[in-house]
């Protein structure tokens, strides 16, 4: 039977890289039946909302989605579709591998990291109070009465909740992930010296849970020191476990370590659903021009195929990406070449077909 997968092309460069990934998946012969669901800017235009209910219903039915990036207009009054999807489907774990690839210039040639980011809490929980609002005025009064905290009258406020239960599940997920993937060490990033009651919970819960996993090492590292280690000695790091905001920032940093956002895939996982998407955003600066590197989306599709048990197709795609990058003749502009998104996709699809014929 075919795997039914929801395909959310997204907006900006999303439709271009989604089409590229679809072409490569089809080249592997994997049995996939796509349920294409528009979200983001095109849905906003036609249906007045960037995340129509039908998108969530489709993922609930298929349980698995491949998603392109979706623009979050700054200050437009809409909650980010990406954050909303993760929260609605309780996709609490983001998994973002950053692996050095052949033929891609980078400062550090042997990076093999995985960022595991808590996806539902922290400053991204959406608990916000607008500057000058009645609600914020009440909150200011409460804070003053509770503990004498004085929030400036012209401030806006975002609340940072980090719970033991929310942290425990991501910590266990990270340890199980490390075990399943033969990884030996987890570095937990935090700033518990400053944010004692939010990052403090993240750190304490991580250390508590580590006792049940004696075969995997847990080290803790303040996130600013971690940033330094990442740019000076990334080879010394293995799995990074981070709360939501730091995880978001560090994911892009790790993408930069291995050649840029055009190359790094990702997965958002919960107990029931899985949504695979690249780390990059909708890149409005290059959208619609055929300039986007489709590799991040293609590798996200490979993670999706691994998730549904298509191991041969997964291997074919990963090998094909390496072959095309190592060969170097077909490259998109971000990698110093002149190939278009679809030329790159076609080269990878061809390499995947050859791999499957030979294996
Ligand atoms: P971005 O990742 O879209 O782009 C950052 C830079 O990287 C740009 O110069 C862009 O051209 C380049 N880039 C990104 N992907 C590329 C690719 N595949 N090939 C070649 N170059 C690529 O980040 P941004 O500009 O900060 O965000 C744009 C929009 O995307 C914002 O609205 C943001 O909220 C949204 N966003 C969405 C997601 C998501 O859907 N999961 C993730 C991040 C950002």
mmCIF file of C-alpha atoms and ligand atoms in Angstrom:
data_model
loop_
_atom_site.group_PDB
_atom_site.id
_atom_site.type_symbol
_atom_site.label_atom_id
_atom_site.label_comp_id
_atom_site.label_asym_id
_atom_site.label_seq_id
_atom_site.Cartn_x
_atom_site.Cartn_y
_atom_site.Cartn_z
ATOM 1 C CA UNK A 1 0.000 0.000 0.000
ATOM 2 C CA UNK A 2 1.100 3.548 -0.698
ATOM 3 C CA UNK A 3 2.006 5.861 2.178
ATOM 4 C CA UNK A 4 -0.436 8.742 2.337
ATOM 5 C CA UNK A 5 1.572 11.899 3.050
ATOM 6 C CA UNK A 6 0.296 15.455 3.436
ATOM 7 C CA UNK A 7 2.344 17.808 1.284
ATOM 8 C CA UNK A 8 2.239 21.452 2.388
ATOM 9 C CA UNK A 9 4.195 23.408 -0.247
ATOM 10 C CA UNK A 10 4.088 26.614 1.854
ATOM 11 C CA UNK A 11 4.959 29.990 0.346
ATOM 12 C CA UNK A 12 8.020 31.966 -0.801
ATOM 13 C CA UNK A 13 10.499 29.370 -2.087
ATOM 14 C CA UNK A 14 8.317 26.631 -0.531
ATOM 15 C CA UNK A 15 6.467 25.548 -3.689
ATOM 16 C CA UNK A 16 9.734 25.414 -5.682
ATOM 17 C CA UNK A 17 11.595 23.234 -3.179
ATOM 18 C CA UNK A 18 8.477 21.126 -2.491
ATOM 19 C CA UNK A 19 8.160 20.337 -6.189
ATOM 20 C CA UNK A 20 11.858 19.436 -6.272
ATOM 21 C CA UNK A 21 11.508 17.073 -3.304
ATOM 22 C CA UNK A 22 8.426 15.458 -4.778
ATOM 23 C CA UNK A 23 10.269 14.801 -8.010
ATOM 24 C CA UNK A 24 13.172 13.159 -6.168
ATOM 25 C CA UNK A 25 10.874 11.011 -3.986
ATOM 26 C CA UNK A 26 9.069 9.870 -7.122
ATOM 27 C CA UNK A 27 12.393 8.974 -8.757
ATOM 28 C CA UNK A 28 13.058 6.474 -5.952
ATOM 29 C CA UNK A 29 9.840 4.616 -6.731
ATOM 30 C CA UNK A 30 8.730 4.914 -3.084
ATOM 31 C CA UNK A 31 4.984 4.406 -2.899
ATOM 32 C CA UNK A 32 3.717 7.790 -1.789
ATOM 33 C CA UNK A 33 0.253 9.204 -2.319
ATOM 34 C CA UNK A 34 0.404 12.962 -1.723
ATOM 35 C CA UNK A 35 -2.432 14.955 -0.223
ATOM 36 C CA UNK A 36 -1.457 18.487 -1.258
ATOM 37 C CA UNK A 37 -2.649 21.172 1.176
ATOM 38 C CA UNK A 38 -2.068 24.864 0.647
ATOM 39 C CA UNK A 39 -1.191 26.941 3.709
ATOM 40 C CA UNK A 40 0.480 30.300 4.306
ATOM 41 C CA UNK A 41 0.164 33.176 1.831
ATOM 42 C CA UNK A 42 -1.919 31.379 -0.861
ATOM 43 C CA UNK A 43 -4.403 30.089 1.742
ATOM 44 C CA UNK A 44 -4.583 33.551 3.299
ATOM 45 C CA UNK A 45 -5.476 35.014 -0.089
ATOM 46 C CA UNK A 46 -8.165 32.471 -0.918
ATOM 47 C CA UNK A 47 -9.563 31.518 2.482
ATOM 48 C CA UNK A 48 -8.702 34.439 4.774
ATOM 49 C CA UNK A 49 -6.563 32.313 7.090
ATOM 50 C CA UNK A 50 -3.000 31.049 6.627
ATOM 51 C CA UNK A 51 -3.786 27.767 8.413
ATOM 52 C CA UNK A 52 -7.223 26.459 7.372
ATOM 53 C CA UNK A 53 -8.608 23.600 9.470
ATOM 54 C CA UNK A 54 -8.408 21.226 6.492
ATOM 55 C CA UNK A 55 -4.583 21.301 6.765
ATOM 56 C CA UNK A 56 -4.654 20.039 10.357
ATOM 57 C CA UNK A 57 -7.359 17.455 9.491
ATOM 58 C CA UNK A 58 -5.195 16.176 6.638
ATOM 59 C CA UNK A 59 -2.131 15.734 8.885
ATOM 60 C CA UNK A 60 -4.292 14.097 11.556
ATOM 61 C CA UNK A 61 -5.477 11.598 8.945
ATOM 62 C CA UNK A 62 -2.120 10.918 7.269
ATOM 63 C CA UNK A 63 -0.064 11.355 10.479
ATOM 64 C CA UNK A 64 2.889 12.420 8.353
ATOM 65 C CA UNK A 65 3.566 15.613 6.415
ATOM 66 C CA UNK A 66 6.287 17.118 4.295
ATOM 67 C CA UNK A 67 6.154 20.873 4.615
ATOM 68 C CA UNK A 68 7.753 23.812 2.838
ATOM 69 C CA UNK A 69 8.475 27.035 4.724
ATOM 70 C CA UNK A 70 5.720 29.518 5.526
ATOM 71 C CA UNK A 71 6.213 33.259 5.967
ATOM 72 C CA UNK A 72 5.364 34.824 9.320
ATOM 73 C CA UNK A 73 4.696 38.501 8.614
ATOM 74 C CA UNK A 74 6.268 40.565 11.416
ATOM 75 C CA UNK A 75 3.614 42.123 13.661
ATOM 76 C CA UNK A 76 0.693 41.290 11.321
ATOM 77 C CA UNK A 77 -1.585 39.994 14.072
ATOM 78 C CA UNK A 78 -1.421 36.348 12.950
ATOM 79 C CA UNK A 79 0.199 33.688 15.032
ATOM 80 C CA UNK A 80 3.025 31.960 13.166
ATOM 81 C CA UNK A 81 1.579 29.062 11.152
ATOM 82 C CA UNK A 82 4.727 27.084 11.923
ATOM 83 C CA UNK A 83 4.414 27.570 15.674
ATOM 84 C CA UNK A 84 0.637 26.918 15.519
ATOM 85 C CA UNK A 85 1.129 23.613 13.643
ATOM 86 C CA UNK A 86 3.701 22.430 16.176
ATOM 87 C CA UNK A 87 1.437 23.330 19.069
ATOM 88 C CA UNK A 88 -1.838 22.011 17.598
ATOM 89 C CA UNK A 89 -0.261 18.662 16.675
ATOM 90 C CA UNK A 90 1.894 18.587 19.816
ATOM 91 C CA UNK A 91 5.063 18.157 17.771
ATOM 92 C CA UNK A 92 7.237 18.647 20.812
ATOM 93 C CA UNK A 93 10.591 17.592 19.370
ATOM 94 C CA UNK A 94 12.446 19.242 16.510
ATOM 95 C CA UNK A 95 15.311 17.125 15.169
ATOM 96 C CA UNK A 96 17.791 18.939 12.949
ATOM 97 C CA UNK A 97 20.913 17.154 11.795
ATOM 98 C CA UNK A 98 23.872 19.232 10.585
ATOM 99 C CA UNK A 99 26.287 17.033 8.689
ATOM 100 C CA UNK A 100 29.299 18.062 6.608
ATOM 101 C CA UNK A 101 28.695 17.150 2.977
ATOM 102 C CA UNK A 102 31.286 16.351 0.308
ATOM 103 C CA UNK A 103 32.251 19.162 -2.024
ATOM 104 C CA UNK A 104 30.702 21.887 0.157
ATOM 105 C CA UNK A 105 33.179 24.470 1.399
ATOM 106 C CA UNK A 106 33.047 25.081 5.139
ATOM 107 C CA UNK A 107 35.421 26.082 7.939
ATOM 108 C CA UNK A 108 35.055 22.764 9.742
ATOM 109 C CA UNK A 109 35.157 19.670 7.520
ATOM 110 C CA UNK A 110 33.944 17.033 10.001
ATOM 111 C CA UNK A 111 30.747 18.265 11.573
ATOM 112 C CA UNK A 112 28.160 15.670 12.525
ATOM 113 C CA UNK A 113 25.729 17.276 14.939
ATOM 114 C CA UNK A 114 22.066 16.888 15.725
ATOM 115 C CA UNK A 115 20.103 19.707 17.314
ATOM 116 C CA UNK A 116 17.132 18.529 19.364
ATOM 117 C CA UNK A 117 14.926 21.476 20.174
ATOM 118 C CA UNK A 118 11.943 21.559 22.516
ATOM 119 C CA UNK A 119 9.194 22.825 20.269
ATOM 120 C CA UNK A 120 6.191 23.855 22.365
ATOM 121 C CA UNK A 121 7.234 25.904 25.408
ATOM 122 C CA UNK A 122 9.592 28.713 26.322
ATOM 123 C CA UNK A 123 9.265 32.177 24.808
ATOM 124 C CA UNK A 124 7.509 30.627 21.771
ATOM 125 C CA UNK A 125 4.503 29.476 23.822
ATOM 126 C CA UNK A 126 2.644 32.523 22.483
ATOM 127 C CA UNK A 127 1.918 34.100 25.904
ATOM 128 C CA UNK A 128 2.327 37.739 24.987
ATOM 129 C CA UNK A 129 1.117 41.054 26.322
ATOM 130 C CA UNK A 130 1.036 43.993 23.942
ATOM 131 C CA UNK A 131 2.617 47.258 24.992
ATOM 132 C CA UNK A 132 -0.048 49.655 26.281
ATOM 133 C CA UNK A 133 -2.814 47.000 26.412
ATOM 134 C CA UNK A 134 -5.342 46.724 29.254
ATOM 135 C CA UNK A 135 -4.152 43.169 29.930
ATOM 136 C CA UNK A 136 -0.557 44.292 30.274
ATOM 137 C CA UNK A 137 -1.592 47.052 32.656
ATOM 138 C CA UNK A 138 -3.292 44.425 34.841
ATOM 139 C CA UNK A 139 -0.255 42.178 34.638
ATOM 140 C CA UNK A 140 2.015 45.046 35.701
ATOM 141 C CA UNK A 141 -0.197 45.685 38.731
ATOM 142 C CA UNK A 142 -0.214 41.979 39.644
ATOM 143 C CA UNK A 143 3.553 41.708 39.345
ATOM 144 C CA UNK A 144 4.014 44.771 41.538
ATOM 145 C CA UNK A 145 1.630 43.386 44.160
ATOM 146 C CA UNK A 146 3.046 39.856 44.015
ATOM 147 C CA UNK A 147 6.713 40.564 44.429
ATOM 148 C CA UNK A 148 7.432 44.221 43.811
ATOM 149 C CA UNK A 149 8.470 43.655 40.184
ATOM 150 C CA UNK A 150 8.379 46.921 38.281
ATOM 151 C CA UNK A 151 7.804 46.496 34.532
ATOM 152 C CA UNK A 152 8.235 49.738 32.590
ATOM 153 C CA UNK A 153 4.976 51.261 31.343
ATOM 154 C CA UNK A 154 6.257 51.291 27.753
ATOM 155 C CA UNK A 155 7.333 47.614 27.743
ATOM 156 C CA UNK A 156 5.837 44.701 25.818
ATOM 157 C CA UNK A 157 5.998 41.350 27.605
ATOM 158 C CA UNK A 158 6.503 37.754 26.452
ATOM 159 C CA UNK A 159 6.298 35.007 29.075
ATOM 160 C CA UNK A 160 8.782 32.138 29.217
ATOM 161 C CA UNK A 161 7.207 28.964 30.666
ATOM 162 C CA UNK A 162 9.375 25.825 30.921
ATOM 163 C CA UNK A 163 7.785 22.896 32.729
ATOM 164 C CA UNK A 164 9.158 19.694 34.246
ATOM 165 C CA UNK A 165 6.669 17.601 32.225
ATOM 166 C CA UNK A 166 7.450 19.437 28.964
ATOM 167 C CA UNK A 167 11.166 19.087 29.583
ATOM 168 C CA UNK A 168 11.030 15.476 30.742
ATOM 169 C CA UNK A 169 9.549 14.273 27.466
ATOM 170 C CA UNK A 170 12.099 16.102 25.310
ATOM 171 C CA UNK A 171 14.959 14.875 27.506
ATOM 172 C CA UNK A 172 13.758 11.267 27.227
ATOM 173 C CA UNK A 173 13.253 11.755 23.512
ATOM 174 C CA UNK A 174 16.849 13.016 23.189
ATOM 175 C CA UNK A 175 18.295 10.081 25.146
ATOM 176 C CA UNK A 176 16.239 7.552 23.169
ATOM 177 C CA UNK A 177 17.284 9.267 19.948
ATOM 178 C CA UNK A 178 20.955 9.090 21.001
ATOM 179 C CA UNK A 179 20.644 5.382 21.815
ATOM 180 C CA UNK A 180 18.823 4.511 18.600
ATOM 181 C CA UNK A 181 21.359 6.382 16.497
ATOM 182 C CA UNK A 182 24.523 5.219 18.232
ATOM 183 C CA UNK A 183 25.355 8.666 19.602
ATOM 184 C CA UNK A 184 27.283 8.864 22.826
ATOM 185 C CA UNK A 185 26.941 12.358 24.162
ATOM 186 C CA UNK A 186 24.257 14.994 24.727
ATOM 187 C CA UNK A 187 25.098 18.615 25.478
ATOM 188 C CA UNK A 188 22.246 20.429 27.210
ATOM 189 C CA UNK A 189 22.317 24.191 26.555
ATOM 190 C CA UNK A 190 20.793 26.609 29.057
ATOM 191 C CA UNK A 191 21.164 29.901 30.853
ATOM 192 C CA UNK A 192 20.067 28.646 34.268
ATOM 193 C CA UNK A 193 22.374 31.024 36.112
ATOM 194 C CA UNK A 194 20.224 33.959 34.896
ATOM 195 C CA UNK A 195 16.799 32.365 34.278
ATOM 196 C CA UNK A 196 16.790 30.181 37.372
ATOM 197 C CA UNK A 197 13.130 29.222 37.318
ATOM 198 C CA UNK A 198 12.689 28.467 33.590
ATOM 199 C CA UNK A 199 16.086 27.356 32.253
ATOM 200 C CA UNK A 200 16.674 26.070 35.804
ATOM 201 C CA UNK A 201 13.821 23.580 35.309
ATOM 202 C CA UNK A 202 15.259 22.537 31.936
ATOM 203 C CA UNK A 203 18.685 21.881 33.442
ATOM 204 C CA UNK A 204 17.500 20.133 36.624
ATOM 205 C CA UNK A 205 15.073 17.888 34.751
ATOM 206 C CA UNK A 206 17.773 16.975 32.230
ATOM 207 C CA UNK A 207 20.230 16.049 34.966
ATOM 208 C CA UNK A 208 17.514 14.053 36.822
ATOM 209 C CA UNK A 209 16.542 12.030 33.766
ATOM 210 C CA UNK A 210 20.159 11.362 32.793
ATOM 211 C CA UNK A 211 20.376 8.904 35.702
ATOM 212 C CA UNK A 212 18.174 6.477 33.744
ATOM 213 C CA UNK A 213 20.526 6.501 30.739
ATOM 214 C CA UNK A 214 23.988 5.576 32.048
ATOM 215 C CA UNK A 215 25.160 4.596 28.549
ATOM 216 C CA UNK A 216 24.780 8.141 27.153
ATOM 217 C CA UNK A 217 26.839 10.998 28.544
ATOM 218 C CA UNK A 218 25.047 14.249 29.470
ATOM 219 C CA UNK A 219 27.025 17.447 29.805
ATOM 220 C CA UNK A 220 25.584 20.861 30.479
ATOM 221 C CA UNK A 221 26.801 24.055 28.880
ATOM 222 C CA UNK A 222 25.654 27.647 29.099
ATOM 223 C CA UNK A 223 24.282 28.584 25.734
ATOM 224 C CA UNK A 224 26.677 31.494 25.165
ATOM 225 C CA UNK A 225 29.649 29.218 25.836
ATOM 226 C CA UNK A 226 28.023 26.655 23.554
ATOM 227 C CA UNK A 227 27.889 29.241 20.752
ATOM 228 C CA UNK A 228 31.652 29.738 21.124
ATOM 229 C CA UNK A 229 32.312 25.995 21.123
ATOM 230 C CA UNK A 230 30.156 25.581 18.042
ATOM 231 C CA UNK A 231 32.186 27.996 15.968
ATOM 232 C CA UNK A 232 35.597 26.921 17.330
ATOM 233 C CA UNK A 233 35.346 23.153 17.832
ATOM 234 C CA UNK A 234 32.026 21.793 16.488
ATOM 235 C CA UNK A 235 33.664 18.383 15.962
ATOM 236 C CA UNK A 236 33.681 17.956 19.754
ATOM 237 C CA UNK A 237 29.871 18.089 19.925
ATOM 238 C CA UNK A 238 27.373 15.344 19.171
ATOM 239 C CA UNK A 239 23.699 15.830 20.162
ATOM 240 C CA UNK A 240 22.612 19.291 21.368
ATOM 241 C CA UNK A 241 19.499 19.479 23.538
ATOM 242 C CA UNK A 242 17.989 22.950 23.777
ATOM 243 C CA UNK A 243 14.877 24.829 24.864
ATOM 244 C CA UNK A 244 12.803 26.337 22.079
ATOM 245 C CA UNK A 245 14.383 29.760 21.452
ATOM 246 C CA UNK A 246 18.030 28.700 21.789
ATOM 247 C CA UNK A 247 17.226 25.675 19.624
ATOM 248 C CA UNK A 248 15.872 27.938 16.895
ATOM 249 C CA UNK A 249 18.958 30.157 16.896
ATOM 250 C CA UNK A 250 21.496 27.347 17.221
ATOM 251 C CA UNK A 251 19.849 25.410 14.352
ATOM 252 C CA UNK A 252 20.670 28.225 11.926
ATOM 253 C CA UNK A 253 24.183 28.484 13.362
ATOM 254 C CA UNK A 254 24.678 24.753 12.768
ATOM 255 C CA UNK A 255 23.336 25.121 9.233
ATOM 256 C CA UNK A 256 25.990 27.783 8.678
ATOM 257 C CA UNK A 257 28.670 25.374 9.906
ATOM 258 C CA UNK A 258 27.929 22.851 7.160
ATOM 259 C CA UNK A 259 27.400 25.167 4.204
ATOM 260 C CA UNK A 260 24.202 27.095 4.768
ATOM 261 C CA UNK A 261 20.449 26.927 5.138
ATOM 262 C CA UNK A 262 20.020 25.359 1.715
ATOM 263 C CA UNK A 263 21.415 22.079 3.058
ATOM 264 C CA UNK A 264 19.883 21.360 6.456
ATOM 265 C CA UNK A 265 16.741 19.264 6.896
ATOM 266 C CA UNK A 266 14.522 18.837 9.910
ATOM 267 C CA UNK A 267 11.691 16.929 11.532
ATOM 268 C CA UNK A 268 9.038 17.992 14.023
ATOM 269 C CA UNK A 269 7.930 14.940 15.958
ATOM 270 C CA UNK A 270 5.298 14.148 18.558
ATOM 271 C CA UNK A 271 3.841 10.894 19.857
ATOM 272 C CA UNK A 272 1.248 10.816 17.078
ATOM 273 C CA UNK A 273 2.298 13.016 14.192
ATOM 274 C CA UNK A 274 5.416 13.923 12.259
ATOM 275 C CA UNK A 275 6.003 16.981 10.081
ATOM 276 C CA UNK A 276 9.231 17.139 8.100
ATOM 277 C CA UNK A 277 10.520 20.516 6.954
ATOM 278 C CA UNK A 278 13.830 22.227 6.216
ATOM 279 C CA UNK A 279 15.402 24.537 8.800
ATOM 280 C CA UNK A 280 15.256 27.462 6.375
ATOM 281 C CA UNK A 281 12.414 29.933 5.974
ATOM 282 C CA UNK A 282 10.509 31.140 2.915
ATOM 283 C CA UNK A 283 13.468 33.238 1.660
ATOM 284 C CA UNK A 284 11.386 36.028 0.078
ATOM 285 C CA UNK A 285 14.578 37.569 -1.341
ATOM 286 C CA UNK A 286 14.979 34.703 -3.831
ATOM 287 C CA UNK A 287 11.406 33.367 -4.113
ATOM 288 C CA UNK A 288 10.018 32.597 -7.556
ATOM 289 C CA UNK A 289 13.391 32.907 -9.275
ATOM 290 C CA UNK A 290 14.488 29.261 -9.368
ATOM 291 C CA UNK A 291 17.506 30.138 -7.206
ATOM 292 C CA UNK A 292 16.624 28.152 -4.066
ATOM 293 C CA UNK A 293 18.734 25.178 -3.108
ATOM 294 C CA UNK A 294 16.315 22.242 -2.830
ATOM 295 C CA UNK A 295 18.723 19.977 -0.887
ATOM 296 C CA UNK A 296 17.368 20.881 2.583
ATOM 297 C CA UNK A 297 13.845 20.010 1.469
ATOM 298 C CA UNK A 298 15.022 16.879 -0.363
ATOM 299 C CA UNK A 299 16.890 15.683 2.741
ATOM 300 C CA UNK A 300 13.772 16.459 4.819
ATOM 301 C CA UNK A 301 11.872 14.169 2.432
ATOM 302 C CA UNK A 302 14.551 11.517 3.045
ATOM 303 C CA UNK A 303 13.961 11.829 6.804
ATOM 304 C CA UNK A 304 10.254 11.422 6.113
ATOM 305 C CA UNK A 305 10.836 8.285 4.042
ATOM 306 C CA UNK A 306 12.993 6.843 6.827
ATOM 307 C CA UNK A 307 10.156 7.565 9.253
ATOM 308 C CA UNK A 308 7.636 5.593 7.159
ATOM 309 C CA UNK A 309 10.059 2.692 6.715
ATOM 310 C CA UNK A 310 11.265 3.305 3.141
ATOM 311 C CA UNK A 311 14.908 2.654 3.989
ATOM 312 C CA UNK A 312 16.139 1.918 0.454
ATOM 313 C CA UNK A 313 14.609 5.124 -0.943
ATOM 314 C CA UNK A 314 16.059 7.055 2.009
ATOM 315 C CA UNK A 315 19.542 5.713 1.333
ATOM 316 C CA UNK A 316 19.186 6.413 -2.398
ATOM 317 C CA UNK A 317 18.314 10.060 -1.761
ATOM 318 C CA UNK A 318 21.108 10.615 0.759
ATOM 319 C CA UNK A 319 23.681 9.012 -1.527
ATOM 320 C CA UNK A 320 22.353 10.930 -4.534
ATOM 321 C CA UNK A 321 22.712 14.265 -2.707
ATOM 322 C CA UNK A 322 26.307 13.398 -1.786
ATOM 323 C CA UNK A 323 27.107 12.294 -5.341
ATOM 324 C CA UNK A 324 25.762 15.485 -6.917
ATOM 325 C CA UNK A 325 27.455 17.761 -4.367
ATOM 326 C CA UNK A 326 30.784 15.910 -4.612
ATOM 327 C CA UNK A 327 30.661 16.037 -8.394
ATOM 328 C CA UNK A 328 30.101 19.790 -8.180
ATOM 329 C CA UNK A 329 28.897 20.389 -11.738
ATOM 330 C CA UNK A 330 25.286 21.055 -10.789
ATOM 331 C CA UNK A 331 25.059 23.537 -7.917
ATOM 332 C CA UNK A 332 22.668 26.291 -6.989
ATOM 333 C CA UNK A 333 23.999 29.862 -6.519
ATOM 334 C CA UNK A 334 24.234 29.582 -2.695
ATOM 335 C CA UNK A 335 26.902 26.916 -3.290
ATOM 336 C CA UNK A 336 28.706 28.979 -5.905
ATOM 337 C CA UNK A 337 27.048 27.452 -8.979
ATOM 338 C CA UNK A 338 24.554 28.559 -11.590
ATOM 339 C CA UNK A 339 22.066 25.677 -11.622
ATOM 340 C CA UNK A 340 18.384 26.306 -10.987
ATOM 341 C CA UNK A 341 16.292 24.626 -8.312
ATOM 342 C CA UNK A 342 14.792 22.242 -10.853
ATOM 343 C CA UNK A 343 18.156 21.423 -12.487
ATOM 344 C CA UNK A 344 19.536 20.515 -9.068
ATOM 345 C CA UNK A 345 16.453 18.394 -8.351
ATOM 346 C CA UNK A 346 16.754 16.636 -11.696
ATOM 347 C CA UNK A 347 20.447 15.851 -11.077
ATOM 348 C CA UNK A 348 19.632 14.394 -7.637
ATOM 349 C CA UNK A 349 16.672 12.435 -9.005
ATOM 350 C CA UNK A 350 18.947 10.993 -11.731
ATOM 351 C CA UNK A 351 21.641 10.059 -9.210
ATOM 352 C CA UNK A 352 19.015 8.383 -7.000
ATOM 353 C CA UNK A 353 17.759 6.329 -9.957
ATOM 354 C CA UNK A 354 21.333 5.252 -10.801
ATOM 355 C CA UNK A 355 22.005 4.333 -7.176
ATOM 356 C CA UNK A 356 18.909 2.130 -7.096
ATOM 357 C CA UNK A 357 19.786 0.424 -10.386
ATOM 358 C CA UNK A 358 23.296 -0.369 -9.119
ATOM 359 C CA UNK A 359 22.306 -1.543 -5.647
HETATM 360 P P1 LIG B 1 15.217 32.414 5.581
HETATM 361 O O1 LIG B 1 15.709 31.100 6.081
HETATM 362 O O2 LIG B 1 13.993 32.385 4.762
HETATM 363 O O3 LIG B 1 16.388 33.122 4.726
HETATM 364 C C1 LIG B 1 17.641 33.504 5.300
HETATM 365 C C2 LIG B 1 18.669 33.626 4.165
HETATM 366 O O4 LIG B 1 18.998 32.319 3.680
HETATM 367 C C3 LIG B 1 18.148 34.399 2.958
HETATM 368 O O5 LIG B 1 19.201 35.142 2.402
HETATM 369 C C4 LIG B 1 17.718 33.322 1.986
HETATM 370 O O6 LIG B 1 17.792 33.688 0.621
HETATM 371 C C5 LIG B 1 18.704 32.205 2.296
HETATM 372 N N1 LIG B 1 18.094 30.892 2.057
HETATM 373 C C6 LIG B 1 17.162 30.286 2.832
HETATM 374 N N2 LIG B 1 16.827 29.108 2.295
HETATM 375 C C7 LIG B 1 17.560 28.962 1.176
HETATM 376 C C8 LIG B 1 17.658 27.943 0.182
HETATM 377 N N3 LIG B 1 16.914 26.818 0.254
HETATM 378 N N4 LIG B 1 18.508 28.120 -0.843
HETATM 379 C C9 LIG B 1 19.268 29.224 -0.922
HETATM 380 N N5 LIG B 1 19.235 30.228 -0.019
HETATM 381 C C10 LIG B 1 18.379 30.098 1.026
HETATM 382 O O7 LIG B 1 15.040 33.338 6.857
HETATM 383 P P2 LIG B 1 14.301 34.746 6.988
HETATM 384 O O8 LIG B 1 14.599 35.599 5.801
HETATM 385 O O9 LIG B 1 14.649 35.210 8.334
HETATM 386 O O10 LIG B 1 12.767 34.378 7.006
HETATM 387 C C11 LIG B 1 11.888 34.550 5.905
HETATM 388 C C12 LIG B 1 10.498 34.122 6.333
HETATM 389 O O11 LIG B 1 10.468 32.717 6.609
HETATM 390 C C13 LIG B 1 10.018 34.823 7.614
HETATM 391 O O12 LIG B 1 8.662 35.164 7.449
HETATM 392 C C14 LIG B 1 10.157 33.757 8.672
HETATM 393 O O13 LIG B 1 9.250 33.926 9.731
HETATM 394 C C15 LIG B 1 9.852 32.508 7.864
HETATM 395 N N6 LIG B 1 10.421 31.268 8.431
HETATM 396 C C16 LIG B 1 9.669 30.154 8.288
HETATM 397 C C17 LIG B 1 10.160 28.946 8.754
HETATM 398 C C18 LIG B 1 9.311 27.733 8.587
HETATM 399 O O14 LIG B 1 8.397 27.727 7.770
HETATM 400 N N7 LIG B 1 9.574 26.675 9.314
HETATM 401 C C19 LIG B 1 11.438 28.882 9.322
HETATM 402 C C20 LIG B 1 12.192 30.038 9.410
HETATM 403 C C21 LIG B 1 11.680 31.244 8.955
#
